Coordinates of C-alpha atoms in Angstrom, one line a residue:
M1 CA 27.9 -27.4 -35.1
R2 CA 28.8 -23.7 -34.8
N3 CA 25.4 -22.9 -33.2
R4 CA 25.9 -25.7 -30.6
A5 CA 29.4 -24.4 -29.8
A6 CA 28.0 -20.9 -29.4
D7 CA 25.2 -22.1 -27.2
R8 CA 27.7 -24.0 -24.9
T9 CA 29.9 -20.9 -24.7
G10 CA 26.9 -18.7 -23.9
A11 CA 25.8 -21.1 -21.1
R12 CA 29.2 -21.1 -19.6
L13 CA 29.4 -17.3 -19.6
A14 CA 25.9 -16.7 -18.4
P15 CA 26.8 -16.8 -14.6
V16 CA 29.7 -14.3 -15.3
F17 CA 27.2 -11.8 -16.9
G18 CA 24.8 -12.4 -14.0
L19 CA 27.4 -11.7 -11.3
P20 CA 27.1 -7.9 -11.3
A21 CA 23.3 -8.0 -10.9
A22 CA 23.6 -10.7 -8.1
A23 CA 26.3 -8.5 -6.4
V24 CA 24.0 -5.4 -6.5
V25 CA 21.1 -7.4 -5.0
A26 CA 23.3 -8.9 -2.3
V27 CA 24.8 -5.5 -1.3
L28 CA 21.5 -3.5 -1.4
L29 CA 19.0 -6.2 -0.2
Y30 CA 20.3 -9.4 1.4
I31 CA 23.3 -8.0 3.5
P32 CA 21.1 -5.1 5.1
F33 CA 18.4 -7.7 5.8
L34 CA 20.8 -10.1 7.5
W35 CA 22.4 -7.2 9.5
T36 CA 18.9 -6.0 10.6
T37 CA 18.0 -9.6 11.6
Y38 CA 21.2 -9.8 13.7
I39 CA 20.6 -6.3 15.3
S40 CA 17.1 -7.3 16.3
F41 CA 18.6 -9.9 18.7
T42 CA 20.9 -7.4 20.3
N43 CA 20.9 -4.2 22.5
Y44 CA 22.4 -1.6 20.3
D45 CA 22.3 2.2 20.5
G46 CA 24.1 2.9 17.2
L47 CA 27.4 3.9 19.0
A48 CA 28.7 1.0 21.2
S49 CA 29.1 -2.5 20.0
P50 CA 25.8 -4.6 19.8
V51 CA 25.3 -6.8 22.9
W52 CA 23.5 -10.1 22.3
A53 CA 20.0 -10.1 24.0
G54 CA 18.3 -13.1 22.5
L55 CA 14.5 -12.7 22.1
A56 CA 14.3 -9.7 24.6
N57 CA 13.4 -7.2 21.9
Y58 CA 10.6 -9.4 20.6
K59 CA 9.2 -10.1 24.0
A60 CA 9.3 -6.4 24.7
M61 CA 7.6 -5.7 21.4
F62 CA 4.6 -8.1 22.0
S63 CA 4.2 -7.0 25.6
D64 CA 4.2 -3.2 24.8
P65 CA 0.6 -1.8 24.7
D66 CA 1.8 1.0 22.4
L67 CA 3.1 -1.4 19.8
T68 CA -0.1 -3.5 20.1
G69 CA -2.0 -0.2 19.3
A70 CA 0.3 0.4 16.4
L71 CA -0.4 -3.1 15.1
L72 CA -4.2 -2.5 15.4
N73 CA -3.8 0.9 13.6
T74 CA -1.8 -0.8 10.8
L75 CA -4.6 -3.4 10.4
L76 CA -7.1 -0.5 10.2
W77 CA -4.9 1.0 7.4
V78 CA -4.9 -2.3 5.5
V79 CA -8.7 -2.6 5.7
G80 CA -9.2 1.0 4.8
L81 CA -6.8 1.1 1.8
V82 CA -8.0 -2.2 0.4
T83 CA -11.6 -0.9 0.4
L84 CA -11.9 2.9 -0.1
P85 CA -9.3 3.7 -2.8
V86 CA -10.0 0.4 -4.7
A87 CA -13.8 0.9 -4.6
L88 CA -13.6 4.6 -5.6
G89 CA -11.0 3.9 -8.3
L90 CA -13.2 1.1 -9.8
L91 CA -16.3 3.4 -9.6
V92 CA -14.5 6.3 -11.4
A93 CA -13.1 3.9 -14.1
V94 CA -16.5 2.2 -14.8
L95 CA -18.5 5.5 -14.9
T96 CA -16.0 7.4 -17.1
Y97 CA -14.8 4.5 -19.4
G98 CA -16.3 5.0 -22.9
H99 CA -17.5 8.5 -22.0
K100 CA -16.8 11.3 -24.5
W101 CA -15.0 13.3 -21.8
G102 CA -13.7 10.3 -19.9
T103 CA -10.1 11.4 -19.8
W104 CA -10.9 14.8 -18.5
L105 CA -13.3 13.5 -16.0
R106 CA -10.6 11.2 -14.6
L107 CA -8.0 13.9 -14.5
P108 CA -9.0 15.5 -11.2
F109 CA -8.8 12.1 -9.5
L110 CA -5.3 11.4 -11.0
L111 CA -3.6 14.7 -10.3
P112 CA -3.2 14.1 -6.5
Y113 CA -1.0 11.0 -7.3
A114 CA 1.6 13.3 -8.8
I115 CA 2.3 14.9 -5.4
S116 CA 4.2 13.3 -2.6
G117 CA 2.8 11.7 0.6
V118 CA 4.4 14.6 2.6
A119 CA 2.5 17.1 0.5
V120 CA -0.7 15.1 1.0
G121 CA -0.1 15.3 4.7
V122 CA 0.5 19.0 4.7
I123 CA -2.7 19.7 2.6
W124 CA -5.0 17.5 4.7
G125 CA -3.4 18.7 7.9
F126 CA -4.5 22.2 6.9
V127 CA -8.0 20.9 6.0
L128 CA -8.5 18.9 9.2
Q129 CA -6.8 21.1 11.8
P130 CA -9.1 22.7 14.4
D131 CA -10.9 25.6 12.7
G132 CA -9.3 24.5 9.4
A133 CA -10.8 24.5 5.9
L134 CA -13.3 21.6 6.7
G135 CA -14.3 23.3 9.9
Q136 CA -14.9 26.6 8.2
V137 CA -17.0 25.0 5.4
L138 CA -19.1 23.2 8.0
G139 CA -19.5 26.4 10.1
F140 CA -20.5 28.4 7.0
F141 CA -23.4 26.0 6.3
G142 CA -24.3 25.8 10.0
L143 CA -23.5 22.0 10.1
P144 CA -22.2 20.2 13.2
G145 CA -18.5 19.4 13.5
A146 CA -17.3 22.9 12.7
H147 CA -15.0 22.9 15.8
A148 CA -14.3 19.2 15.9
G149 CA -10.7 18.0 16.5
W150 CA -10.6 15.5 13.6
L151 CA -7.0 14.4 14.4
Q152 CA -7.2 14.7 18.2
A153 CA -8.3 11.2 19.1
G154 CA -8.0 7.6 17.8
P155 CA -9.2 5.8 15.9
G156 CA -11.0 8.8 14.3
N157 CA -7.6 10.4 13.4
T158 CA -6.5 7.2 11.6
L159 CA -9.8 7.0 9.7
M160 CA -9.4 10.7 8.6
M161 CA -5.8 10.0 7.4
I162 CA -7.1 7.0 5.4
V163 CA -9.5 9.4 3.7
A164 CA -6.6 11.7 2.9
V165 CA -4.6 8.8 1.3
T166 CA -7.8 7.7 -0.5
W167 CA -7.9 11.1 -2.2
Q168 CA -4.3 10.5 -3.4
A169 CA -4.6 6.8 -4.5
A170 CA -8.0 6.5 -6.1
G171 CA -6.9 8.2 -9.3
V172 CA -4.1 5.7 -10.1
N173 CA -6.4 2.8 -9.2
A174 CA -8.9 4.2 -11.7
L175 CA -6.2 4.4 -14.3
L176 CA -5.3 0.7 -13.7
F177 CA -9.0 -0.3 -13.9
V178 CA -9.3 1.6 -17.2
V179 CA -6.4 -0.4 -18.6
G180 CA -8.2 -3.5 -17.5
L181 CA -11.4 -2.4 -19.2
Q182 CA -9.5 -1.6 -22.4
S183 CA -8.2 -5.2 -22.5
I184 CA -11.8 -6.7 -22.5
P185 CA -12.9 -7.8 -26.0
G186 CA -15.8 -5.9 -27.3
E187 CA -17.7 -8.8 -29.0
P188 CA -18.8 -10.6 -25.8
L189 CA -20.0 -7.3 -24.3
E190 CA -22.0 -6.5 -27.5
A191 CA -23.5 -10.0 -27.4
A192 CA -24.4 -9.5 -23.7
R193 CA -26.1 -6.1 -24.6
L194 CA -28.1 -7.8 -27.3
D195 CA -29.2 -10.3 -24.7
G196 CA -30.5 -7.5 -22.6
A197 CA -27.7 -7.0 -20.1
E198 CA -27.1 -3.5 -19.1
G199 CA -26.2 -1.3 -16.1
F200 CA -25.3 -3.2 -13.0
S201 CA -26.1 -6.7 -14.5
L202 CA -23.7 -5.9 -17.3
F203 CA -21.0 -5.0 -14.8
R204 CA -21.7 -7.8 -12.3
Y205 CA -21.8 -10.7 -14.8
H206 CA -19.7 -9.6 -17.7
L207 CA -17.2 -6.8 -16.8
W208 CA -16.3 -7.7 -13.2
P209 CA -15.2 -11.3 -13.9
Q210 CA -12.8 -10.0 -16.6
L211 CA -11.5 -7.3 -14.3
R212 CA -10.3 -9.8 -11.7
P213 CA -6.7 -10.0 -12.9
I214 CA -6.2 -6.2 -12.7
T215 CA -8.1 -6.2 -9.4
T216 CA -5.7 -8.7 -8.0
V217 CA -2.8 -6.3 -8.9
V218 CA -4.6 -3.3 -7.4
I219 CA -5.4 -4.9 -4.1
G220 CA -2.0 -6.5 -3.8
L221 CA -0.3 -3.1 -4.3
S222 CA -2.8 -1.6 -1.7
I223 CA -1.9 -4.2 0.9
V224 CA 1.8 -3.6 0.6
A225 CA 1.4 0.2 0.6
S226 CA -0.9 0.1 3.7
L227 CA 1.5 -2.1 5.7
K228 CA 4.3 0.4 5.2
T229 CA 2.3 3.6 5.8
F230 CA 4.6 6.3 7.2
D231 CA 4.9 9.7 5.6
V232 CA 1.3 10.9 5.8
V233 CA 1.0 9.9 9.5
W234 CA 4.3 11.4 10.4
V235 CA 3.4 14.8 8.8
M236 CA -0.1 15.0 10.1
T237 CA 0.1 13.6 13.7
Q238 CA 3.6 12.2 14.2
G239 CA 1.7 9.2 15.6
G240 CA -0.1 11.3 18.3
P241 CA -1.8 12.4 20.3
G242 CA 0.4 10.1 22.4
T243 CA 0.6 7.0 20.3
S244 CA -3.0 6.9 19.2
S245 CA -2.3 7.0 15.5
E246 CA 1.1 5.2 15.3
T247 CA 1.6 2.5 12.8
L248 CA 4.2 -0.2 12.9
A249 CA 6.4 1.7 10.4
L250 CA 6.2 4.8 12.5
S251 CA 7.0 2.9 15.7
M252 CA 10.0 1.4 13.9
Y253 CA 11.2 4.9 13.0
K254 CA 10.7 6.3 16.5
E255 CA 12.4 3.4 18.3
T256 CA 15.4 3.5 15.9
F257 CA 16.0 7.2 15.2
V258 CA 14.3 9.1 18.0
L259 CA 14.9 6.7 21.0
N260 CA 18.2 5.2 19.5
D261 CA 17.0 1.7 20.4
Y262 CA 18.2 0.1 17.2
G263 CA 17.6 -3.4 18.5
Q264 CA 13.9 -2.8 19.2
G265 CA 13.5 -0.9 15.9
A266 CA 15.1 -3.8 14.0
A267 CA 12.8 -6.3 15.7
I268 CA 9.8 -4.2 14.6
A269 CA 11.2 -3.9 11.1
L270 CA 11.7 -7.6 10.8
F271 CA 8.3 -8.4 12.1
L272 CA 6.8 -5.8 9.6
S273 CA 8.7 -7.4 6.8
V274 CA 7.5 -10.9 7.7
V275 CA 3.9 -9.7 7.9
T276 CA 4.1 -8.0 4.6
F277 CA 5.7 -11.0 2.9
A278 CA 3.2 -13.4 4.4
A279 CA 0.2 -11.2 3.5
S280 CA 1.4 -10.9 -0.1
I281 CA 2.1 -14.6 -0.5
L282 CA -1.2 -15.7 1.1
Y283 CA -3.2 -13.2 -1.0
L284 CA -1.5 -14.1 -4.3
R285 CA -1.8 -17.9 -3.6
Y286 CA -5.5 -17.4 -2.8
Q287 CA -6.1 -15.4 -6.0
L288 CA -4.0 -17.6 -8.3
G289 CA -5.7 -20.8 -6.9
D290 CA -9.1 -19.3 -7.4
S291 CA -8.2 -18.4 -11.0
R292 CA -6.9 -21.9 -11.7
E293 CA -10.2 -23.3 -10.4
Q294 CA -12.2 -21.0 -12.7
G295 CA -9.9 -21.8 -15.6

């Protein structure tokens, strides 16, 4: 009887204990989101009162060729970061897992993750600038491209910045894949080896299927990170030359804090949030549905 009474008392008090957490979420997440949604339907410069403008900001967004270019650059970032850092991380993890010096071999790939995106932009800006480190190395060996402007035209500048972020992100992906490899039972692998599986066939038919759960996590994180790419682009090119390397996140920042067009910036922010949410849901539903079919 005492236990039942205690359970009923706990059930009644549960909402009370949950109120502080709900209040924090509401203040830090939902209220700013609702305010941003409202601002996206207004003309607002941050000083005067917002003036209702209906869908004007959204019409302007989809008819602006610069924002169309930013959308294409963002899609290029998604494709680039879902392939290069994930593939390189997986390759590093598979080649070093079980190796005597595996931890030390992975360390050079992991160290860049400890520095900020701004620092990555500064380092690679030095490497890729005209007559920078890359140009001097190519010139020393007499290779073409010594005086190339790697960041001077799109979409080449976006591709080079994807390479820079790959340098930073591959290490942590490798670490996640190593965790996935450590969770695989040893007995099935030993049985596969006794049956003659080794090398690529061992990876293709025995390791890769069991790495799918961690691969889902790695790719999901890469999709979200690519859609909100900002810091590296801002440091290396500020979206230029012109708007050739702008992403949606960078366009949102420029419209809001450089041009003081808060309504247009809020419209881009809301569109980017919807795209990120939809991409995450669709990807997870596809992966979870595929896992259930296999299960």
